Amino acid sequence: MQIADFGDVRLHFRIDGDPDGAPVVFSNSLGTDMRLWDPILPLLPKGLKLIRYDKRGHGLSSTPSGPYSMGNLVRDVERLMDMLEIKNSLFVGLSIGGMTAQGLAVKRLDLVRAMVISNTGAKIGTPAIWDERIAAVRKNGIEALADGVMERWFSKAFRATPELELWRNMLVRTPAEGYWGCSAAISGTDLYTPTSGLRLPTLGIAGSEDGSTPPDLMRETTALIPGSQFHLIRKAGHLPCVEQPEEYARVLTQFIHDTGHL
Ligand SMILES: O=C(O)CC1=CCC(=O)O1
C-alpha cells in the first residue's frame, strides 16, 4: 500500500510482480477500486511490473471537491507514472479507465507504448444521461442506483451468485462525490478526434452483455486506431475481468507477447 501526494490529490497505488519487469499500468472503472484487477493478476505471466492505482474519489485515494475533468484524471496518472519513472508501459484501462488510457496516449505517448481499451468508448453515453445520474447521486446517494448498475456490470448468471454482493458493496462504498465527480468527467469527454489520430498497438475488449459500453461501441472505438485488434468476451457484462478472468488474462497475455512487451 503506498500513497502519492500531489497536493490537490493523494493517490493510493500498489506495485506487484517483478519490480524490474516490463510495466503494465491498470486503470479501473467508475465505482470500482484497484481490486477490480485481483481476479486476473495471478493469471498473468511472470516478468511484469504490475502498477495499480485508485483514481481520485475512489478506493483509498483522496476525494477532492467535484466535479472532475478527464484532464484531471489523465494528469493524475501522468504524475504518478512520472513519479515512479515509468515509461513505455502497456496501459490497461477499463471504462472511464479506458478513456484515461486514450487521453494519456494522446498527451504522453512516451508513457504508453501499447494500450488495452476495455469496455469503454471514445465517448460514453450523452451529457444528458450523465447529468441525470449526477443529480440522482447527489440527491439520493449511490445506493439508490446500485441495482441498475449491477444489471449493466454483470450478466444475469453472475448476478445470481453470492459474489455479486461484494462488487455491489464496492460500488456503494465509493464516496458519492468521487462517483459524481468522475461521472462529470465522462460527461464532458469526447475523444473521437484525438483517438483517431493515435498510432500505437491497441487491443479493444468488449463484453457480450455489457449494458454500459456495448460491443458495437467498443468495436467502433477500437476501429478508430488503424491496426488495432478487437476481442469479444462472451457471457460477460461491463466487467469481464471479473466474470471471465481466465479469458481476459489469456487475451491480455497474448497481446503482451504480440507487442513484444515481454
Ligand atoms: O455505471 C456504469 O454504467 C458503468 C460505467 C460507465 C463508465 C464507467 O467507468 O463505468
PDB file of C-alpha atoms and ligand atoms in Angstrom:
ATOM      1  CA  MET A   1       0.000   0.000   0.000  1.00  0.00           C
ATOM      2  CA  GLN A   2       1.549   3.302  -0.994  1.00  0.00           C
ATOM      3  CA  ILE A   3       0.415   6.891  -1.317  1.00  0.00           C
ATOM      4  CA  ALA A   4       1.498   9.590  -3.776  1.00  0.00           C
ATOM      5  CA  ASP A   5       0.811  13.134  -2.571  1.00  0.00           C
ATOM      6  CA  PHE A   6       0.336  15.602  -5.432  1.00  0.00           C
ATOM      7  CA  GLY A   7      -1.032  18.415  -3.278  1.00  0.00           C
ATOM      8  CA  ASP A   8      -4.505  18.640  -4.788  1.00  0.00           C
ATOM      9  CA  VAL A   9      -4.981  14.859  -4.586  1.00  0.00           C
ATOM     10  CA  ARG A  10      -3.414  11.860  -2.823  1.00  0.00           C
ATOM     11  CA  LEU A  11      -3.441   8.665  -4.847  1.00  0.00           C
ATOM     12  CA  HIS A  12      -3.313   5.191  -3.378  1.00  0.00           C
ATOM     13  CA  PHE A  13      -1.230   2.904  -5.559  1.00  0.00           C
ATOM     14  CA  ARG A  14       0.302  -0.534  -5.395  1.00  0.00           C
ATOM     15  CA  ILE A  15       3.011  -2.380  -7.281  1.00  0.00           C
ATOM     16  CA  ASP A  16       3.018  -6.172  -7.627  1.00  0.00           C
ATOM     17  CA  GLY A  17       5.041  -8.617  -9.664  1.00  0.00           C
ATOM     18  CA  ASP A  18       8.639  -8.083 -10.750  1.00  0.00           C
ATOM     19  CA  PRO A  19       9.960  -4.631  -9.674  1.00  0.00           C
ATOM     20  CA  ASP A  20      12.340  -4.676 -12.663  1.00  0.00           C
ATOM     21  CA  GLY A  21       9.782  -6.129 -15.058  1.00  0.00           C
ATOM     22  CA  ALA A  22       8.021  -4.652 -18.071  1.00  0.00           C
ATOM     23  CA  PRO A  23       5.480  -2.128 -16.725  1.00  0.00           C
ATOM     24  CA  VAL A  24       1.755  -2.738 -17.046  1.00  0.00           C
ATOM     25  CA  VAL A  25      -0.474   0.004 -15.607  1.00  0.00           C
ATOM     26  CA  PHE A  26      -4.125  -0.675 -14.770  1.00  0.00           C
ATOM     27  CA  SER A  27      -6.848   1.978 -14.544  1.00  0.00           C
ATOM     28  CA  ASN A  28     -10.254   0.944 -13.234  1.00  0.00           C
ATOM     29  CA  SER A  29     -13.856   1.913 -13.874  1.00  0.00           C
ATOM     30  CA  LEU A  30     -16.406   4.181 -12.226  1.00  0.00           C
ATOM     31  CA  GLY A  31     -17.432   2.900  -8.802  1.00  0.00           C
ATOM     32  CA  THR A  32     -14.602   0.343  -8.516  1.00  0.00           C
ATOM     33  CA  ASP A  33     -11.154   0.387  -6.959  1.00  0.00           C
ATOM     34  CA  MET A  34      -7.931  -1.415  -7.815  1.00  0.00           C
ATOM     35  CA  ARG A  35      -9.355  -4.734  -6.547  1.00  0.00           C
ATOM     36  CA  LEU A  36     -11.141  -4.863  -9.903  1.00  0.00           C
ATOM     37  CA  TRP A  37      -7.944  -6.449 -11.228  1.00  0.00           C
ATOM     38  CA  ASP A  38      -7.497  -9.009  -8.428  1.00  0.00           C
ATOM     39  CA  PRO A  39      -9.082 -11.878 -10.423  1.00  0.00           C
ATOM     40  CA  ILE A  40      -6.657 -11.584 -13.350  1.00  0.00           C
ATOM     41  CA  LEU A  41      -3.334 -10.584 -11.775  1.00  0.00           C
ATOM     42  CA  PRO A  42      -2.362 -14.094 -10.585  1.00  0.00           C
ATOM     43  CA  LEU A  43      -3.062 -15.396 -14.109  1.00  0.00           C
ATOM     44  CA  LEU A  44      -0.582 -13.085 -15.868  1.00  0.00           C
ATOM     45  CA  PRO A  45       2.941 -14.209 -16.807  1.00  0.00           C
ATOM     46  CA  LYS A  46       5.953 -13.540 -14.619  1.00  0.00           C
ATOM     47  CA  GLY A  47       8.337 -10.734 -15.536  1.00  0.00           C
ATOM     48  CA  LEU A  48       5.778  -7.927 -15.398  1.00  0.00           C
ATOM     49  CA  LYS A  49       5.733  -4.951 -13.069  1.00  0.00           C
ATOM     50  CA  LEU A  50       2.035  -4.524 -12.276  1.00  0.00           C
ATOM     51  CA  ILE A  51       1.055  -0.991 -11.245  1.00  0.00           C
ATOM     52  CA  ARG A  52      -2.432  -0.265  -9.961  1.00  0.00           C
ATOM     53  CA  TYR A  53      -3.913   2.892  -8.502  1.00  0.00           C
ATOM     54  CA  ASP A  54      -7.241   4.162  -7.193  1.00  0.00           C
ATOM     55  CA  LYS A  55      -8.328   7.151  -9.223  1.00  0.00           C
ATOM     56  CA  ARG A  56      -9.399  10.289  -7.345  1.00  0.00           C
ATOM     57  CA  GLY A  57     -12.576   9.887  -5.353  1.00  0.00           C
ATOM     58  CA  HIS A  58     -12.297   6.085  -5.373  1.00  0.00           C
ATOM     59  CA  GLY A  59     -10.844   3.358  -3.151  1.00  0.00           C
ATOM     60  CA  LEU A  60      -8.301   4.664  -0.655  1.00  0.00           C
ATOM     61  CA  SER A  61      -7.352   7.764  -2.658  1.00  0.00           C
ATOM     62  CA  SER A  62      -8.499  11.191  -1.508  1.00  0.00           C
ATOM     63  CA  THR A  63     -11.683  12.799  -2.770  1.00  0.00           C
ATOM     64  CA  PRO A  64     -11.078  16.359  -3.953  1.00  0.00           C
ATOM     65  CA  SER A  65     -14.145  18.545  -4.444  1.00  0.00           C
ATOM     66  CA  GLY A  66     -16.008  17.633  -7.626  1.00  0.00           C
ATOM     67  CA  PRO A  67     -16.669  17.908 -10.469  1.00  0.00           C
ATOM     68  CA  TYR A  68     -13.576  16.447 -12.140  1.00  0.00           C
ATOM     69  CA  SER A  69     -12.485  16.594 -15.755  1.00  0.00           C
ATOM     70  CA  MET A  70     -10.816  13.994 -17.945  1.00  0.00           C
ATOM     71  CA  GLY A  71      -7.824  16.340 -17.859  1.00  0.00           C
ATOM     72  CA  ASN A  72      -7.660  15.837 -14.063  1.00  0.00           C
ATOM     73  CA  LEU A  73      -7.765  12.047 -14.398  1.00  0.00           C
ATOM     74  CA  VAL A  74      -5.113  11.952 -17.117  1.00  0.00           C
ATOM     75  CA  ARG A  75      -2.905  14.362 -15.190  1.00  0.00           C
ATOM     76  CA  ASP A  76      -3.194  12.234 -12.020  1.00  0.00           C
ATOM     77  CA  VAL A  77      -1.854   9.079 -13.651  1.00  0.00           C
ATOM     78  CA  GLU A  78       0.683  11.067 -15.644  1.00  0.00           C
ATOM     79  CA  ARG A  79       2.083  12.459 -12.375  1.00  0.00           C
ATOM     80  CA  LEU A  80       2.053   9.010 -10.788  1.00  0.00           C
ATOM     81  CA  MET A  81       3.958   7.468 -13.696  1.00  0.00           C
ATOM     82  CA  ASP A  82       6.455  10.338 -13.774  1.00  0.00           C
ATOM     83  CA  MET A  83       6.990   9.947 -10.025  1.00  0.00           C
ATOM     84  CA  LEU A  84       7.557   6.201 -10.415  1.00  0.00           C
ATOM     85  CA  GLU A  85       9.742   6.809 -13.506  1.00  0.00           C
ATOM     86  CA  ILE A  86       7.606   4.514 -15.613  1.00  0.00           C
ATOM     87  CA  LYS A  87       7.731   4.988 -19.361  1.00  0.00           C
ATOM     88  CA  ASN A  88       6.711   2.787 -22.290  1.00  0.00           C
ATOM     89  CA  SER A  89       4.038   0.983 -20.312  1.00  0.00           C
ATOM     90  CA  LEU A  90       1.370  -1.305 -21.555  1.00  0.00           C
ATOM     91  CA  PHE A  91      -1.649   0.594 -20.234  1.00  0.00           C
ATOM     92  CA  VAL A  92      -4.862  -1.303 -19.496  1.00  0.00           C
ATOM     93  CA  GLY A  93      -7.918   0.856 -18.871  1.00  0.00           C
ATOM     94  CA  LEU A  94     -11.490  -0.248 -18.300  1.00  0.00           C
ATOM     95  CA  SER A  95     -14.453   2.074 -18.909  1.00  0.00           C
ATOM     96  CA  ILE A  96     -13.512   5.517 -17.547  1.00  0.00           C
ATOM     97  CA  GLY A  97     -10.057   3.949 -17.180  1.00  0.00           C
ATOM     98  CA  GLY A  98     -10.130   3.235 -20.926  1.00  0.00           C
ATOM     99  CA  MET A  99     -10.928   6.882 -21.574  1.00  0.00           C
ATOM    100  CA  THR A 100      -7.991   7.798 -19.345  1.00  0.00           C
ATOM    101  CA  ALA A 101      -5.811   5.438 -21.413  1.00  0.00           C
ATOM    102  CA  GLN A 102      -6.812   7.196 -24.640  1.00  0.00           C
ATOM    103  CA  GLY A 103      -6.302  10.644 -23.116  1.00  0.00           C
ATOM    104  CA  LEU A 104      -2.897   9.700 -21.709  1.00  0.00           C
ATOM    105  CA  ALA A 105      -1.739   8.216 -25.022  1.00  0.00           C
ATOM    106  CA  VAL A 106      -2.786  11.405 -26.814  1.00  0.00           C
ATOM    107  CA  LYS A 107      -0.941  13.579 -24.309  1.00  0.00           C
ATOM    108  CA  ARG A 108       2.097  11.466 -23.396  1.00  0.00           C
ATOM    109  CA  LEU A 109       2.854   8.736 -25.907  1.00  0.00           C
ATOM    110  CA  ASP A 110       6.210   8.278 -24.150  1.00  0.00           C
ATOM    111  CA  LEU A 111       4.282   6.760 -21.222  1.00  0.00           C
ATOM    112  CA  VAL A 112       2.167   4.359 -23.293  1.00  0.00           C
ATOM    113  CA  ARG A 113       3.728   2.061 -25.884  1.00  0.00           C
ATOM    114  CA  ALA A 114       0.619  -0.112 -26.211  1.00  0.00           C
ATOM    115  CA  MET A 115      -2.859   0.010 -24.725  1.00  0.00           C
ATOM    116  CA  VAL A 116      -5.795  -2.188 -23.915  1.00  0.00           C
ATOM    117  CA  ILE A 117      -9.061  -0.296 -24.006  1.00  0.00           C
ATOM    118  CA  SER A 118     -11.663  -2.421 -22.319  1.00  0.00           C
ATOM    119  CA  ASN A 119     -15.411  -1.821 -22.080  1.00  0.00           C
ATOM    120  CA  THR A 120     -15.094   1.825 -22.904  1.00  0.00           C
ATOM    121  CA  GLY A 121     -15.644   4.303 -25.711  1.00  0.00           C
ATOM    122  CA  ALA A 122     -14.197   7.454 -27.199  1.00  0.00           C
ATOM    123  CA  LYS A 123     -17.436   8.872 -25.812  1.00  0.00           C
ATOM    124  CA  ILE A 124     -19.719   7.101 -23.332  1.00  0.00           C
ATOM    125  CA  GLY A 125     -23.404   7.978 -23.187  1.00  0.00           C
ATOM    126  CA  THR A 126     -24.608  11.561 -23.521  1.00  0.00           C
ATOM    127  CA  PRO A 127     -24.226  14.586 -21.251  1.00  0.00           C
ATOM    128  CA  ALA A 128     -27.987  14.386 -20.541  1.00  0.00           C
ATOM    129  CA  ILE A 129     -27.700  10.787 -19.275  1.00  0.00           C
ATOM    130  CA  TRP A 130     -24.724  11.668 -17.089  1.00  0.00           C
ATOM    131  CA  ASP A 131     -26.339  14.859 -15.780  1.00  0.00           C
ATOM    132  CA  GLU A 132     -29.321  12.784 -14.685  1.00  0.00           C
ATOM    133  CA  ARG A 133     -27.054  10.269 -12.921  1.00  0.00           C
ATOM    134  CA  ILE A 134     -25.045  13.035 -11.234  1.00  0.00           C
ATOM    135  CA  ALA A 135     -28.227  14.689  -9.956  1.00  0.00           C
ATOM    136  CA  ALA A 136     -29.575  11.346  -8.700  1.00  0.00           C
ATOM    137  CA  VAL A 137     -26.364  10.519  -6.789  1.00  0.00           C
ATOM    138  CA  ARG A 138     -26.146  13.985  -5.296  1.00  0.00           C
ATOM    139  CA  LYS A 139     -29.757  13.761  -4.135  1.00  0.00           C
ATOM    140  CA  ASN A 140     -30.136  10.126  -3.068  1.00  0.00           C
ATOM    141  CA  GLY A 141     -26.647   8.615  -2.889  1.00  0.00           C
ATOM    142  CA  ILE A 142     -25.240   5.652  -4.819  1.00  0.00           C
ATOM    143  CA  GLU A 143     -27.373   3.001  -3.119  1.00  0.00           C
ATOM    144  CA  ALA A 144     -30.472   4.249  -4.970  1.00  0.00           C
ATOM    145  CA  LEU A 145     -28.982   3.362  -8.349  1.00  0.00           C
ATOM    146  CA  ALA A 146     -26.916   0.329  -7.358  1.00  0.00           C
ATOM    147  CA  ASP A 147     -29.299  -2.349  -8.646  1.00  0.00           C
ATOM    148  CA  GLY A 148     -29.416  -0.711 -12.077  1.00  0.00           C
ATOM    149  CA  VAL A 149     -25.625  -0.504 -12.149  1.00  0.00           C
ATOM    150  CA  MET A 150     -25.343  -4.216 -11.278  1.00  0.00           C
ATOM    151  CA  GLU A 151     -27.515  -5.039 -14.308  1.00  0.00           C
ATOM    152  CA  ARG A 152     -25.064  -3.211 -16.554  1.00  0.00           C
ATOM    153  CA  TRP A 153     -21.932  -4.534 -14.857  1.00  0.00           C
ATOM    154  CA  PHE A 154     -22.794  -8.224 -14.805  1.00  0.00           C
ATOM    155  CA  SER A 155     -24.608 -10.915 -16.787  1.00  0.00           C
ATOM    156  CA  LYS A 156     -27.798 -12.396 -15.377  1.00  0.00           C
ATOM    157  CA  ALA A 157     -25.939 -15.610 -14.464  1.00  0.00           C
ATOM    158  CA  PHE A 158     -23.306 -13.751 -12.431  1.00  0.00           C
ATOM    159  CA  ARG A 159     -25.957 -11.656 -10.696  1.00  0.00           C
ATOM    160  CA  ALA A 160     -27.363 -14.880  -9.264  1.00  0.00           C
ATOM    161  CA  THR A 161     -24.063 -15.727  -7.491  1.00  0.00           C
ATOM    162  CA  PRO A 162     -23.130 -14.713  -3.914  1.00  0.00           C
ATOM    163  CA  GLU A 163     -20.101 -12.810  -5.301  1.00  0.00           C
ATOM    164  CA  LEU A 164     -22.440 -10.096  -6.582  1.00  0.00           C
ATOM    165  CA  GLU A 165     -22.765  -8.677  -3.070  1.00  0.00           C
ATOM    166  CA  LEU A 166     -19.021  -7.991  -2.851  1.00  0.00           C
ATOM    167  CA  TRP A 167     -18.984  -5.884  -6.013  1.00  0.00           C
ATOM    168  CA  ARG A 168     -22.183  -4.134  -5.032  1.00  0.00           C
ATOM    169  CA  ASN A 169     -20.558  -3.262  -1.688  1.00  0.00           C
ATOM    170  CA  MET A 170     -17.554  -1.847  -3.540  1.00  0.00           C
ATOM    171  CA  LEU A 171     -19.855   0.367  -5.601  1.00  0.00           C
ATOM    172  CA  VAL A 172     -21.990   1.711  -2.752  1.00  0.00           C
ATOM    173  CA  ARG A 173     -18.932   2.383  -0.557  1.00  0.00           C
ATOM    174  CA  THR A 174     -17.440   4.667  -3.195  1.00  0.00           C
ATOM    175  CA  PRO A 175     -17.567   8.285  -1.947  1.00  0.00           C
ATOM    176  CA  ALA A 176     -20.614   9.913  -3.604  1.00  0.00           C
ATOM    177  CA  GLU A 177     -18.556  12.961  -4.549  1.00  0.00           C
ATOM    178  CA  GLY A 178     -15.890  10.739  -6.133  1.00  0.00           C
ATOM    179  CA  TYR A 179     -18.595   8.959  -8.107  1.00  0.00           C
ATOM    180  CA  TRP A 180     -20.417  12.025  -9.390  1.00  0.00           C
ATOM    181  CA  GLY A 181     -17.143  13.910  -9.822  1.00  0.00           C
ATOM    182  CA  CYS A 182     -15.894  11.192 -12.189  1.00  0.00           C
ATOM    183  CA  SER A 183     -19.321  10.990 -13.869  1.00  0.00           C
ATOM    184  CA  ALA A 184     -18.875  14.653 -14.771  1.00  0.00           C
ATOM    185  CA  ALA A 185     -15.510  13.801 -16.329  1.00  0.00           C
ATOM    186  CA  ILE A 186     -17.168  11.156 -18.519  1.00  0.00           C
ATOM    187  CA  SER A 187     -19.985  13.535 -19.417  1.00  0.00           C
ATOM    188  CA  GLY A 188     -17.514  16.116 -20.694  1.00  0.00           C
ATOM    189  CA  THR A 189     -15.358  13.735 -22.721  1.00  0.00           C
ATOM    190  CA  ASP A 190     -15.427  13.129 -26.454  1.00  0.00           C
ATOM    191  CA  LEU A 191     -12.176  11.607 -27.673  1.00  0.00           C
ATOM    192  CA  TYR A 192     -13.262  10.663 -31.221  1.00  0.00           C
ATOM    193  CA  THR A 193     -10.931  13.115 -32.958  1.00  0.00           C
ATOM    194  CA  PRO A 194      -7.860  12.730 -30.707  1.00  0.00           C
ATOM    195  CA  THR A 195      -8.182   8.944 -30.524  1.00  0.00           C
ATOM    196  CA  SER A 196      -8.470   8.769 -34.329  1.00  0.00           C
ATOM    197  CA  GLY A 197      -5.024  10.307 -34.524  1.00  0.00           C
ATOM    198  CA  LEU A 198      -3.417   7.683 -32.272  1.00  0.00           C
ATOM    199  CA  ARG A 199      -0.916   5.242 -33.741  1.00  0.00           C
ATOM    200  CA  LEU A 200       0.062   2.595 -31.220  1.00  0.00           C
ATOM    201  CA  PRO A 201      -0.663  -1.114 -30.753  1.00  0.00           C
ATOM    202  CA  THR A 202      -4.173  -1.309 -29.332  1.00  0.00           C
ATOM    203  CA  LEU A 203      -6.444  -4.106 -28.205  1.00  0.00           C
ATOM    204  CA  GLY A 204     -10.139  -3.444 -27.603  1.00  0.00           C
ATOM    205  CA  ILE A 205     -12.043  -5.817 -25.315  1.00  0.00           C
ATOM    206  CA  ALA A 206     -15.844  -5.944 -25.060  1.00  0.00           C
ATOM    207  CA  GLY A 207     -18.318  -7.973 -23.023  1.00  0.00           C
ATOM    208  CA  SER A 208     -21.231  -9.507 -24.936  1.00  0.00           C
ATOM    209  CA  GLU A 209     -23.722  -8.456 -22.244  1.00  0.00           C
ATOM    210  CA  ASP A 210     -22.237  -5.074 -21.384  1.00  0.00           C
ATOM    211  CA  GLY A 211     -25.130  -2.703 -20.722  1.00  0.00           C
ATOM    212  CA  SER A 212     -22.904   0.372 -20.297  1.00  0.00           C
ATOM    213  CA  THR A 213     -20.493   0.220 -23.222  1.00  0.00           C
ATOM    214  CA  PRO A 214     -21.991  -2.360 -25.605  1.00  0.00           C
ATOM    215  CA  PRO A 215     -19.812  -4.353 -28.061  1.00  0.00           C
ATOM    216  CA  ASP A 216     -20.709  -2.103 -31.023  1.00  0.00           C
ATOM    217  CA  LEU A 217     -19.399   0.982 -29.195  1.00  0.00           C
ATOM    218  CA  MET A 218     -16.188  -0.907 -28.374  1.00  0.00           C
ATOM    219  CA  ARG A 219     -15.817  -2.099 -31.983  1.00  0.00           C
ATOM    220  CA  GLU A 220     -16.317   1.441 -33.261  1.00  0.00           C
ATOM    221  CA  THR A 221     -13.854   2.933 -30.757  1.00  0.00           C
ATOM    222  CA  THR A 222     -11.189   0.286 -31.402  1.00  0.00           C
ATOM    223  CA  ALA A 223     -11.538   0.758 -35.174  1.00  0.00           C
ATOM    224  CA  LEU A 224     -10.572   4.433 -34.821  1.00  0.00           C
ATOM    225  CA  ILE A 225      -6.974   3.252 -34.372  1.00  0.00           C
ATOM    226  CA  PRO A 226      -5.503   1.633 -37.506  1.00  0.00           C
ATOM    227  CA  GLY A 227      -4.143  -1.892 -36.998  1.00  0.00           C
ATOM    228  CA  SER A 228      -5.938  -2.401 -33.692  1.00  0.00           C
ATOM    229  CA  GLN A 229      -7.268  -5.774 -32.532  1.00  0.00           C
ATOM    230  CA  PHE A 230     -10.693  -6.467 -31.068  1.00  0.00           C
ATOM    231  CA  HIS A 231     -11.844  -9.282 -28.813  1.00  0.00           C
ATOM    232  CA  LEU A 232     -15.378 -10.053 -27.631  1.00  0.00           C
ATOM    233  CA  ILE A 233     -15.740 -11.926 -24.352  1.00  0.00           C
ATOM    234  CA  ARG A 234     -18.995 -13.863 -24.163  1.00  0.00           C
ATOM    235  CA  LYS A 235     -21.056 -14.427 -21.016  1.00  0.00           C
ATOM    236  CA  ALA A 236     -19.741 -11.182 -19.524  1.00  0.00           C
ATOM    237  CA  GLY A 237     -21.095  -7.712 -18.857  1.00  0.00           C
ATOM    238  CA  HIS A 238     -19.185  -4.476 -18.246  1.00  0.00           C
ATOM    239  CA  LEU A 239     -16.503  -6.095 -16.055  1.00  0.00           C
ATOM    240  CA  PRO A 240     -15.245  -9.150 -17.973  1.00  0.00           C
ATOM    241  CA  CYS A 241     -12.037  -9.244 -15.906  1.00  0.00           C
ATOM    242  CA  VAL A 242     -14.320 -10.239 -13.008  1.00  0.00           C
ATOM    243  CA  GLU A 243     -16.735 -12.535 -14.822  1.00  0.00           C
ATOM    244  CA  GLN A 244     -14.336 -14.272 -17.210  1.00  0.00           C
ATOM    245  CA  PRO A 245     -10.881 -13.729 -15.685  1.00  0.00           C
ATOM    246  CA  GLU A 246      -9.218 -16.698 -17.436  1.00  0.00           C
ATOM    247  CA  GLU A 247     -10.223 -15.492 -20.891  1.00  0.00           C
ATOM    248  CA  TYR A 248      -9.407 -11.870 -20.034  1.00  0.00           C
ATOM    249  CA  ALA A 249      -5.940 -12.828 -18.770  1.00  0.00           C
ATOM    250  CA  ARG A 250      -5.321 -15.091 -21.786  1.00  0.00           C
ATOM    251  CA  VAL A 251      -6.176 -12.351 -24.280  1.00  0.00           C
ATOM    252  CA  LEU A 252      -4.119  -9.784 -22.368  1.00  0.00           C
ATOM    253  CA  THR A 253      -1.159 -12.181 -22.149  1.00  0.00           C
ATOM    254  CA  GLN A 254      -1.335 -12.843 -25.890  1.00  0.00           C
ATOM    255  CA  PHE A 255      -1.332  -9.085 -26.546  1.00  0.00           C
ATOM    256  CA  ILE A 256       1.640  -8.631 -24.201  1.00  0.00           C
ATOM    257  CA  HIS A 257       3.545 -11.201 -26.257  1.00  0.00           C
ATOM    258  CA  ASP A 258       2.270  -9.916 -29.647  1.00  0.00           C
ATOM    259  CA  THR A 259       3.511  -6.412 -28.856  1.00  0.00           C
ATOM    260  CA  GLY A 260       6.905  -7.675 -27.667  1.00  0.00           C
ATOM    261  CA  HIS A 261       6.294  -6.182 -24.231  1.00  0.00           C
ATOM    262  CA  LEU A 262       7.650  -9.365 -22.648  1.00  0.00           C
TER     263      LEU A 262
HETATM  264  O1  LIG B   1     -22.010   2.566 -14.236  1.00  0.00           O
HETATM  265  C1  LIG B   1     -21.901   2.262 -15.409  1.00  0.00           C
HETATM  266  O2  LIG B   1     -22.785   2.418 -16.224  1.00  0.00           O
HETATM  267  C2  LIG B   1     -20.607   1.738 -15.870  1.00  0.00           C
HETATM  268  C3  LIG B   1     -19.625   2.732 -16.233  1.00  0.00           C
HETATM  269  C4  LIG B   1     -19.703   3.708 -17.171  1.00  0.00           C
HETATM  270  C5  LIG B   1     -18.450   4.424 -17.214  1.00  0.00           C
HETATM  271  C6  LIG B   1     -17.661   3.679 -16.210  1.00  0.00           C
HETATM  272  O3  LIG B   1     -16.492   3.874 -15.881  1.00  0.00           O
HETATM  273  O4  LIG B   1     -18.411   2.709 -15.664  1.00  0.00           O
END
